[in-house]
Coordinates of C-alpha atoms in Angstrom, one line a residue:
Chain A
M13 CA 21.2 271.8 54.0
D14 CA 21.8 275.3 52.3
K15 CA 23.3 278.1 54.6
K16 CA 21.2 280.9 52.6
E17 CA 18.3 279.8 53.9
S18 CA 17.0 282.3 56.3
Y19 CA 13.2 281.8 56.8
I20 CA 12.4 279.9 60.1
K21 CA 10.8 276.0 59.9
T22 CA 7.3 275.4 61.3
N23 CA 7.2 271.7 63.8
A24 CA 5.2 270.7 61.5
E25 CA 7.5 270.5 58.2
L26 CA 10.3 269.5 60.8
E27 CA 8.4 266.4 61.9
K28 CA 7.4 265.9 58.0
E29 CA 11.3 265.5 56.9
L30 CA 12.3 263.5 59.7
A31 CA 9.4 261.0 58.9
E32 CA 11.4 261.2 55.6
L33 CA 14.1 260.9 56.2
H34 CA 13.4 257.6 58.6
Q35 CA 11.7 256.4 55.0
Q36 CA 15.1 256.7 53.0
L37 CA 16.8 255.1 56.1
D38 CA 15.0 252.0 55.7
E39 CA 15.2 251.7 52.5
A40 CA 19.2 251.5 52.5
L41 CA 19.1 249.2 54.9
E42 CA 16.9 246.8 53.1
T43 CA 19.0 247.3 49.7
I44 CA 22.4 246.6 52.2
E45 CA 20.7 243.6 53.2
A46 CA 19.3 242.1 50.0
I47 CA 22.6 243.4 48.5
R48 CA 24.0 241.1 50.9
S49 CA 21.7 237.9 50.6
G50 CA 21.9 238.0 46.6
Q51 CA 18.6 238.5 46.7
I52 CA 19.7 241.4 44.1
D53 CA 21.5 241.5 40.8
A54 CA 21.6 244.9 40.4
L55 CA 21.0 248.8 41.6
V56 CA 19.7 251.9 41.1
V57 CA 21.6 254.6 43.4
Q58 CA 21.2 258.3 42.7
T59 CA 23.9 260.7 42.5
E60 CA 24.4 264.7 41.3
K61 CA 25.3 262.9 37.7
G62 CA 22.4 261.7 37.7
N63 CA 21.0 257.6 38.4
Q64 CA 23.7 255.3 38.5
L65 CA 23.4 251.7 37.9
Y66 CA 25.4 249.1 39.8
T67 CA 25.2 245.9 38.4
L68 CA 26.3 241.8 40.3
K69 CA 28.7 241.8 37.2
S70 CA 30.8 245.2 38.1
A71 CA 31.4 243.1 41.1
D72 CA 31.7 239.7 39.4
H73 CA 34.4 241.0 37.4
P74 CA 37.1 241.4 39.9
Y75 CA 36.8 237.7 41.1
R76 CA 36.7 236.6 37.5
V77 CA 39.9 237.8 36.9
F78 CA 41.2 236.7 40.5
I79 CA 39.8 233.0 39.7
E80 CA 41.8 232.7 36.2
K81 CA 44.7 234.5 37.6
M82 CA 44.8 232.0 41.2
N83 CA 47.7 229.2 40.7
E84 CA 45.0 227.0 42.3
G85 CA 42.7 224.8 39.6
A86 CA 39.1 226.0 39.5
I87 CA 35.7 224.0 37.5
T88 CA 31.9 223.8 38.1
V89 CA 30.8 220.4 37.3
N90 CA 27.3 219.6 37.4
T91 CA 25.4 216.8 38.9
D92 CA 26.7 214.6 36.3
G93 CA 29.8 215.1 36.7
I94 CA 30.4 217.1 33.7
I95 CA 32.9 219.7 33.9
L96 CA 30.5 223.4 32.9
Y97 CA 33.6 225.8 33.6
C98 CA 37.2 225.9 34.4
N99 CA 39.7 228.5 34.7
S100 CA 43.4 228.5 32.4
S101 CA 45.1 227.1 35.7
F102 CA 43.1 223.8 35.0
S103 CA 43.4 223.3 31.5
R104 CA 47.6 223.9 31.9
M105 CA 47.3 221.2 35.2
V106 CA 45.8 218.6 32.6
K107 CA 48.1 220.0 29.8
S108 CA 44.3 220.5 27.7
D109 CA 42.9 222.8 25.6
I110 CA 39.5 224.7 26.9
S111 CA 37.3 223.5 24.6
S112 CA 38.2 219.4 25.5
I113 CA 37.7 220.4 29.0
I114 CA 33.8 222.2 29.3
G115 CA 31.4 219.5 28.5
F116 CA 33.2 216.4 29.2
P117 CA 33.5 214.6 32.5
I118 CA 35.2 215.0 35.0
V119 CA 36.5 211.5 35.8
K120 CA 38.2 211.7 32.2
F121 CA 41.0 213.3 34.4
I122 CA 41.1 211.7 37.4
A123 CA 43.8 208.9 37.1
N124 CA 42.4 205.5 37.9
E125 CA 44.0 204.3 40.8
S126 CA 41.9 207.8 42.3
L127 CA 38.6 207.2 40.8
K128 CA 37.7 205.3 44.2
T129 CA 38.0 208.1 45.9
Y130 CA 37.4 210.5 43.4
R131 CA 33.9 209.0 44.0
R132 CA 33.8 208.7 47.3
L133 CA 34.1 212.4 47.1
F134 CA 31.8 213.3 44.4
E135 CA 28.7 211.3 46.4
K136 CA 30.0 212.9 49.7
C137 CA 30.1 216.8 48.4
W138 CA 26.3 217.0 48.0
K139 CA 25.4 216.4 51.6
T140 CA 29.1 218.5 53.0
D141 CA 31.8 220.7 52.1
C142 CA 34.5 218.4 51.7
Q143 CA 38.3 217.7 50.9
G144 CA 40.6 214.9 49.3
E145 CA 43.5 213.9 47.9
V146 CA 43.3 212.0 44.1
M147 CA 46.0 211.9 41.3
L148 CA 45.2 213.9 38.7
R149 CA 45.9 212.8 34.8
T150 CA 48.5 215.6 33.4
G151 CA 48.9 214.3 29.4
L152 CA 51.0 210.8 30.1
R153 CA 51.8 212.0 33.6
T154 CA 49.8 212.2 37.2
M155 CA 50.6 214.7 39.6
P156 CA 49.1 214.9 43.0
V157 CA 46.6 217.1 43.9
K158 CA 44.0 218.0 46.8
L159 CA 40.7 218.5 46.0
S160 CA 37.8 220.9 47.9
L161 CA 34.4 220.4 47.2
T162 CA 31.5 222.8 47.6
T163 CA 28.6 222.9 46.3
L164 CA 26.9 225.9 44.6
E165 CA 23.3 227.5 43.6
L166 CA 23.3 228.7 40.3
E167 CA 20.2 229.7 37.7
L168 CA 20.7 226.2 36.4
G169 CA 20.2 224.4 39.0
I170 CA 22.8 223.2 41.3
S171 CA 26.4 222.4 40.7
L172 CA 29.2 221.7 42.3
S173 CA 32.8 224.1 42.9
I174 CA 36.1 222.4 43.0
I175 CA 39.0 223.9 44.1
L176 CA 42.1 222.2 42.6
T177 CA 45.8 222.4 44.8
D178 CA 48.7 220.6 42.9
L179 CA 50.9 218.6 46.2
T180 CA 54.1 218.1 43.9
N181 CA 55.7 219.6 45.9
E182 CA 54.6 219.2 49.1
K183 CA 55.0 215.4 48.2
R184 CA 58.5 216.1 46.9
T185 CA 59.3 217.5 50.5
Q186 CA 57.0 214.6 52.4
K187 CA 59.2 212.0 50.8
Q188 CA 62.3 214.1 51.2
L189 CA 61.6 213.9 55.0
E190 CA 60.9 210.3 55.1
K191 CA 64.0 209.6 53.4
S192 CA 66.0 212.0 55.6
N193 CA 64.6 210.4 58.1
M194 CA 65.2 206.6 57.4
E195 CA 68.5 207.9 57.0
L196 CA 68.7 209.3 60.3
A197 CA 67.6 205.9 61.0
K198 CA 70.1 203.7 59.4
S199 CA 73.2 206.5 60.8
N200 CA 71.4 205.8 64.8
I201 CA 71.7 201.9 64.5
A202 CA 75.1 202.1 62.8
L203 CA 75.9 204.7 65.8
E204 CA 74.7 201.9 68.5
I205 CA 76.6 199.1 67.0
S206 CA 79.9 201.6 67.0
N207 CA 78.9 202.3 70.5
H208 CA 78.6 199.0 71.5
D209 CA 81.7 198.0 69.8
L210 CA 82.9 201.1 71.8
Q211 CA 81.5 199.3 75.1
Q212 CA 83.3 196.1 74.2
F213 CA 86.9 197.4 73.6
A214 CA 86.4 199.7 77.2
S215 CA 85.8 195.6 78.7
V216 CA 88.9 194.3 76.4
A217 CA 91.0 196.8 77.7
S218 CA 89.9 196.4 81.2
H219 CA 90.2 193.5 81.4
D220 CA 92.0 191.1 78.2
L221 CA 94.8 193.3 77.9
Q222 CA 95.3 193.3 81.6
E223 CA 96.0 189.6 81.9
P224 CA 99.3 189.4 80.1
L225 CA 99.6 192.4 81.5
R226 CA 99.3 191.1 85.1
K227 CA 101.5 188.1 84.1
I228 CA 104.3 190.1 83.4
Q229 CA 104.0 192.4 86.3
I230 CA 104.2 189.0 88.6
F231 CA 107.2 187.5 87.2
A232 CA 108.5 190.4 86.7
N233 CA 108.1 190.2 90.4
M234 CA 109.3 187.0 90.8
L235 CA 112.7 187.2 89.2
N236 CA 113.2 190.0 91.6
E237 CA 112.7 188.1 94.8
Q238 CA 113.7 184.4 93.4
G239 CA 115.7 185.1 90.6
N240 CA 119.3 185.0 91.7
E241 CA 119.0 182.0 93.7
N242 CA 118.4 179.7 91.0
P243 CA 119.6 180.5 86.7
R244 CA 116.3 177.8 85.8
E245 CA 114.1 179.3 87.7
F246 CA 115.8 183.0 86.2
R247 CA 115.5 181.6 82.3
K248 CA 112.1 179.9 83.1
Y249 CA 110.6 184.1 84.8
L250 CA 112.2 185.3 81.6
G251 CA 110.4 183.1 79.7
K252 CA 107.2 183.5 80.7
I253 CA 107.2 187.6 81.0
I254 CA 108.5 187.7 77.4
Y255 CA 105.9 185.2 76.1
S256 CA 103.1 187.4 77.9
T257 CA 104.3 190.0 75.9
G258 CA 104.3 188.5 72.7
R259 CA 100.4 187.7 73.9
M260 CA 99.4 190.7 74.3
R261 CA 101.2 192.2 71.1
N262 CA 99.0 189.7 69.2
L263 CA 96.1 190.7 71.0
I264 CA 96.7 195.0 70.6
V265 CA 96.6 193.8 66.4
D266 CA 93.5 191.3 67.1
I267 CA 91.6 194.3 68.4
L268 CA 93.5 196.9 66.3
N269 CA 91.8 194.4 63.3
Y270 CA 88.2 194.3 64.8
S271 CA 88.0 198.0 65.3
R272 CA 88.7 198.8 61.5
L273 CA 86.4 196.6 60.8
S274 CA 83.8 199.3 62.2
V275 CA 84.4 201.7 59.4
N276 CA 83.3 201.1 56.1
D277 CA 85.4 200.1 53.2
P278 CA 83.2 200.7 50.2
F279 CA 86.2 198.6 48.0
Y280 CA 84.4 195.6 46.2
E281 CA 86.1 193.5 43.8
W282 CA 85.3 190.2 42.0
V283 CA 87.3 187.4 43.5
D284 CA 87.6 184.4 42.3
L285 CA 87.4 182.4 46.3
N286 CA 89.4 179.2 44.2
E287 CA 92.4 181.5 43.9
L288 CA 92.0 182.7 47.6
V289 CA 91.9 179.1 49.0
A290 CA 95.2 178.7 46.5
E291 CA 96.6 181.4 48.6
L292 CA 95.6 180.7 51.0
R293 CA 97.2 177.4 50.7
G294 CA 100.5 178.6 50.5
D295 CA 100.6 180.6 53.9
F296 CA 99.4 178.0 55.5
D297 CA 102.0 175.8 53.9
L298 CA 104.6 175.0 56.6
I299 CA 101.8 174.0 59.3
L300 CA 99.7 172.2 56.9
A301 CA 103.2 169.9 56.4
D302 CA 103.6 170.0 60.0
K303 CA 100.7 168.6 60.5
K304 CA 100.3 166.3 57.6
A305 CA 97.0 168.4 57.1
K306 CA 94.7 168.7 54.4
I307 CA 93.0 171.2 52.5
I308 CA 90.5 169.6 50.1
S309 CA 88.2 172.4 47.9
E310 CA 86.1 171.9 45.4
D311 CA 85.3 174.2 42.4
L312 CA 84.2 177.2 44.4
I313 CA 82.8 180.8 42.8
E314 CA 83.4 184.3 42.0
L315 CA 82.3 186.8 44.5
Y316 CA 81.3 190.1 44.8
C317 CA 83.4 191.3 48.5
N318 CA 86.1 193.2 50.3
K319 CA 89.0 191.1 48.9
G320 CA 91.1 191.7 52.1
Q321 CA 88.7 190.4 54.8
L322 CA 87.1 187.8 53.1
R323 CA 90.6 186.4 52.7
Q324 CA 90.6 187.2 56.6
V325 CA 87.1 184.8 57.6
F326 CA 88.6 182.2 55.3
Q327 CA 92.4 182.3 57.0
N328 CA 90.8 182.4 60.5
L329 CA 89.1 179.5 60.0
I330 CA 91.6 177.5 58.5
S331 CA 93.6 178.4 61.4
N332 CA 90.7 177.4 63.9
A333 CA 90.7 174.5 62.2
L334 CA 94.7 174.2 62.3
K335 CA 94.6 175.0 65.7
F336 CA 91.5 172.3 66.9
S337 CA 93.0 169.5 65.3
S338 CA 93.0 166.0 66.7
A339 CA 95.8 164.3 67.7
D340 CA 94.5 160.9 67.0
R341 CA 93.8 161.5 62.6
N342 CA 95.6 163.8 60.3
P343 CA 93.6 167.1 60.3
E344 CA 91.7 167.2 56.5
I345 CA 89.8 170.7 56.3
H346 CA 86.5 170.4 53.3
I347 CA 85.7 173.3 51.7
S348 CA 82.6 173.9 49.3
S349 CA 79.8 175.8 47.9
R350 CA 76.5 175.5 47.1
R351 CA 74.4 178.4 45.1
V352 CA 70.4 178.9 46.9
N353 CA 68.1 181.6 46.2
T354 CA 67.5 182.8 49.3
K355 CA 69.7 183.7 52.4
S356 CA 69.3 181.3 55.1
F357 CA 70.8 177.9 55.6
K358 CA 68.3 175.6 54.7
A359 CA 67.3 177.0 51.4
E360 CA 67.5 174.4 48.9
S361 CA 70.3 174.3 46.3
N362 CA 69.8 176.6 43.0
P363 CA 72.3 177.1 40.6
K364 CA 70.9 180.4 39.5
G365 CA 70.9 181.4 43.6
K366 CA 72.0 184.9 44.3
F367 CA 73.3 184.0 47.7
V368 CA 76.4 181.0 47.6
I369 CA 76.8 179.3 51.2
I370 CA 80.3 178.2 51.9
S371 CA 81.3 175.4 54.0
I372 CA 84.8 174.8 55.6
K373 CA 84.8 171.4 57.4
D374 CA 87.0 169.8 59.5
N375 CA 87.7 166.3 61.5
G376 CA 89.2 168.3 64.6
I377 CA 88.0 168.2 68.2
G378 CA 84.4 169.9 67.5
F379 CA 82.5 171.7 70.2
E380 CA 79.2 171.1 71.9
S381 CA 76.4 172.3 70.0
K382 CA 75.2 174.2 73.0
Y383 CA 78.1 176.4 73.0
V384 CA 77.3 177.9 69.6
D385 CA 76.4 181.1 70.4
S386 CA 79.1 182.1 72.4
I387 CA 81.7 180.8 70.3
F388 CA 81.2 184.4 68.0
S389 CA 81.4 186.4 70.9
L390 CA 84.6 188.8 71.5
F391 CA 87.4 187.3 74.1
E392 CA 85.0 184.1 74.5
R393 CA 86.8 180.3 74.1
L394 CA 85.9 177.0 75.1
N395 CA 89.5 175.5 75.3
P396 CA 92.2 176.9 77.8
K397 CA 94.1 179.5 76.6
D398 CA 97.4 177.6 77.6
K399 CA 96.4 174.3 74.9
Y400 CA 95.2 176.6 72.0
E401 CA 97.0 180.0 72.0
G402 CA 94.7 182.7 70.5
S403 CA 93.2 185.7 71.2
G404 CA 89.6 184.8 71.6
L405 CA 88.3 187.8 68.3
G406 CA 89.4 184.7 65.0
L407 CA 85.6 184.3 65.0
A408 CA 84.0 187.4 66.3
I409 CA 86.4 189.4 63.3
A410 CA 84.7 186.4 60.5
K411 CA 81.0 187.3 62.2
K412 CA 81.8 191.0 62.5
I413 CA 83.0 190.6 58.5
I414 CA 80.2 188.4 57.4
E415 CA 78.0 190.4 58.4
K416 CA 79.0 193.8 57.2
H417 CA 79.6 191.6 54.0
N418 CA 74.7 191.3 54.5
G419 CA 75.5 187.8 55.2
L420 CA 75.0 185.1 58.5
I421 CA 77.5 182.4 60.2
T422 CA 76.8 179.6 61.7
A423 CA 78.2 176.7 63.1
I424 CA 77.8 172.9 63.7
G425 CA 79.9 171.1 66.5
V426 CA 80.7 167.5 66.9
N427 CA 82.1 166.7 69.9
D428 CA 85.5 165.1 69.4
S429 CA 84.4 165.0 65.5
G430 CA 84.7 167.8 63.9
A431 CA 83.4 171.9 63.5
E432 CA 81.9 173.2 60.1
F433 CA 81.6 177.0 59.8
R434 CA 79.2 177.8 56.6
F435 CA 78.5 181.2 55.6
I436 CA 75.9 182.5 53.7
L437 CA 76.9 185.8 51.3
P438 CA 75.2 187.7 49.1
I439 CA 76.7 186.9 45.3
E440 CA 76.9 190.4 43.9
G441 CA 77.6 192.0 46.8
N442 CA 75.5 194.0 50.0
F443 CA 73.5 196.4 47.2
Chain B
M2 CA 94.6 173.8 114.0
V3 CA 92.0 172.2 111.3
Q4 CA 92.9 172.7 108.0
K5 CA 89.7 174.3 106.0
K6 CA 89.4 172.2 102.7
V7 CA 89.7 174.5 99.5
L8 CA 88.7 173.8 95.9
L9 CA 90.9 176.0 93.0
A10 CA 88.5 176.8 90.2
E11 CA 91.4 178.3 87.2
D12 CA 92.4 177.7 83.6
D13 CA 95.2 179.9 83.3
L14 CA 98.0 177.3 83.8
D15 CA 100.5 179.8 84.8
D16 CA 98.0 181.1 87.8
R17 CA 97.5 177.4 89.1
M18 CA 101.3 177.3 89.4
I19 CA 101.7 180.6 90.8
F20 CA 98.9 180.1 93.4
E21 CA 100.5 176.4 94.6
D22 CA 103.8 178.0 94.5
F23 CA 102.7 180.9 96.6
L24 CA 101.1 179.0 99.4
E25 CA 102.7 176.4 100.3
D26 CA 104.0 177.0 103.0
R27 CA 100.3 178.0 104.6
N28 CA 99.3 174.8 106.5
D29 CA 95.5 176.5 108.0
F30 CA 93.9 175.3 104.0
L31 CA 94.2 172.2 102.0
L32 CA 93.9 172.3 98.4
I33 CA 91.6 169.4 98.3
S34 CA 91.7 169.6 94.1
V35 CA 92.5 172.1 91.2
V36 CA 89.8 171.8 88.6
E37 CA 89.9 173.9 84.7
N38 CA 86.4 175.2 84.6
G39 CA 82.9 175.2 85.4
V40 CA 82.0 172.0 83.8
E41 CA 84.2 170.4 86.0
I42 CA 83.4 171.8 89.4
F43 CA 80.7 170.3 89.1
E44 CA 82.0 166.1 88.2
F45 CA 84.5 166.8 90.7
L46 CA 81.8 167.7 93.1
N47 CA 79.5 165.0 92.1
G48 CA 82.6 162.2 92.7
L49 CA 82.8 163.3 96.2
N50 CA 81.7 159.8 98.7
S51 CA 79.7 162.1 101.0
E52 CA 79.0 165.2 102.0
S53 CA 81.9 165.1 104.7
E54 CA 84.7 165.7 102.1
L55 CA 82.9 168.5 100.5
P56 CA 85.2 171.3 100.2
Q57 CA 84.2 174.9 102.8
L58 CA 85.9 177.0 100.2
I59 CA 85.3 177.1 96.8
I60 CA 87.6 179.9 95.3
L61 CA 86.3 180.7 91.3
D62 CA 88.4 182.5 88.4
K63 CA 85.9 185.1 87.1
N64 CA 87.4 184.0 83.3
M65 CA 86.4 180.8 82.3
P66 CA 85.7 178.4 79.2
K67 CA 82.3 176.7 78.9
I68 CA 80.8 177.8 82.6
N69 CA 82.5 181.2 83.8
G70 CA 83.0 181.8 87.4
V71 CA 79.7 183.8 88.2
E72 CA 77.8 180.9 86.0
A73 CA 79.5 178.3 88.0
L74 CA 79.0 180.9 91.2
K75 CA 74.7 181.2 90.4
L76 CA 74.5 177.1 89.8
L77 CA 76.5 176.6 93.6
K78 CA 74.0 178.5 95.1
S79 CA 71.0 176.9 93.4
E80 CA 72.0 173.4 94.2
E81 CA 71.0 172.7 97.8
K82 CA 73.6 170.5 98.6
F83 CA 76.5 172.9 98.1
S84 CA 74.4 175.6 98.3
K85 CA 76.1 176.4 102.4
I86 CA 79.8 176.2 100.6
S87 CA 81.7 179.3 100.8
V88 CA 82.3 180.9 97.4
V89 CA 84.4 183.4 95.9
I90 CA 85.4 185.1 92.7
Y91 CA 88.9 186.6 91.7
S92 CA 89.6 188.1 88.6
T93 CA 92.4 190.1 86.5
Y94 CA 89.7 192.7 86.3
I95 CA 87.3 194.2 89.1
D96 CA 84.8 196.6 88.2
Q97 CA 81.7 197.5 91.0
N98 CA 79.4 195.3 88.1
L99 CA 81.1 191.8 88.8
V100 CA 80.7 193.0 92.7
N101 CA 77.3 193.6 92.5
T102 CA 76.5 191.0 90.8
C103 CA 78.5 188.0 92.5
K104 CA 76.9 190.1 95.8
A105 CA 73.3 189.0 95.0
L106 CA 74.1 185.4 93.8
G107 CA 75.6 184.8 97.3
A108 CA 79.4 184.9 96.4
A109 CA 81.3 185.9 100.2
A110 CA 84.1 187.9 98.7
I111 CA 85.1 189.0 94.9
L112 CA 89.0 190.0 95.1
P113 CA 91.5 191.1 92.2
K114 CA 94.2 188.6 91.3
P115 CA 97.3 189.3 93.2
F116 CA 100.7 189.6 91.6
T117 CA 102.6 189.4 94.7
K118 CA 103.5 186.7 97.3
S119 CA 101.9 189.0 100.2
G120 CA 99.2 189.6 97.9
Y121 CA 98.7 185.8 97.4
N122 CA 98.9 185.6 101.4
E123 CA 96.2 188.9 102.1
M124 CA 93.5 187.8 99.6
M125 CA 93.5 183.9 100.9
D126 CA 93.1 186.0 104.2
E127 CA 90.4 187.4 103.2
F128 CA 89.0 184.0 101.5
L129 CA 89.4 182.0 104.6
R130 CA 88.0 184.8 106.9
T131 CA 84.1 184.1 105.4
T132 CA 84.4 181.3 105.2
K133 CA 82.0 179.3 107.8
D134 CA 82.4 176.1 110.2
I135 CA 79.5 174.3 108.4
F136 CA 81.0 170.5 108.6

């Protein structure tokens, strides 16, 4: 109000002014409501410079810029699924010009495997806003995207606005996460296995190594108490002590061999099993002659494996066959192989199979078939150790090597007529 | 004094020899037989002519081929005609786990294998103490 105005207003004048102000206020409130609900698209505002026109266009402009600049793709689609509008992000996503997007059906850009998902979303979205994931065609490739569908009331009628979010990175992260989770699970299993091995070793140290140790103690005590009286006893006890120390040494060597198998040894090479068997025949030369034993081997194949470890398997099995030979007949060890296509001992022969079943069969004392599972356990033995020497680790080592090669091992025993060990291995390694 | 009849199941040749050697001076028990493993225990027991020939005490080595000491203990206790015989276990190494398992299965005692003559005598005293006069 002008401060220079000096006359005093009458009561009636003041009331009139108040009514005018009330009306202006009501109009202003109505305008605000109209703008808010979208009923008007232009309004005139009186300013000092005269009347100024505000249209929706001016309010629309920042949103158009915003939609053009955003990373998400944005399109408007009519009820027939024809694209009415797209932003430049969408055109970049589908690697197409706007001219070959607008006016075309949206399904042109949906990958075949996602059409079903898309149709379900397209049906649902007219009733309620919805979201879903589909594969978008982008040139010759595809891209995982999230679709957010919302219906819009336009002058032309109802239409659909779709925002597309690129999920490539998200999927990649997800895949990496799954991969690392799987690796974690794998190393967890490896950890459990090595933990189990460690526990078995603890039991070995506490029991099997104490056995020869106790013998040394007891015979040393006997030597101390009675040795002077009788030179023959003296030599007997000393002999037993020496034998026990030897046994203890063998045990330690075998335990070391076994524990080394826990360490990953990735050195694989092509190994001709015929050569391997020939080498072992040389190693067992003396004992073969001594026992009048024969190793008869068929033509064997080449195998991608850790040579040292596989040699150990053959060595342990042949040595077992010779150790548990029958007194009634000359030992014969038959080594044969056949190719199969599946990792199963029951698989039928297939000359092009990816796996090989190798059999080492003897005519020795055999074993009762009910003990088949226990013979591969650490330090299990079916026969007294004073009759058949050994650490009780030979078959456990063989089993561990075969399993490290992603194979299987089993045995078939017939009491008093022989044992057959069979193992199955992937020919081209465990990859 | 009535001698107690004892059966020993021991697969180790040295330990059989030591057992017999150390305990030959004692006359409070009679070693009626020595078998090599769990299977032979039952062959021996089932081959006896009458209940009066059964041992009062069976000493089992824990580590034996085929049927080990613990398994043999279980089988003995589950068979009516043998279940009253005192069964004890001895082994090179004994841990709490083994003691608990064997106690639960009804073993009268679980002791480590001795390595002196006096050790054998003390072990045998303890074994015989747990033996009940049932036959």
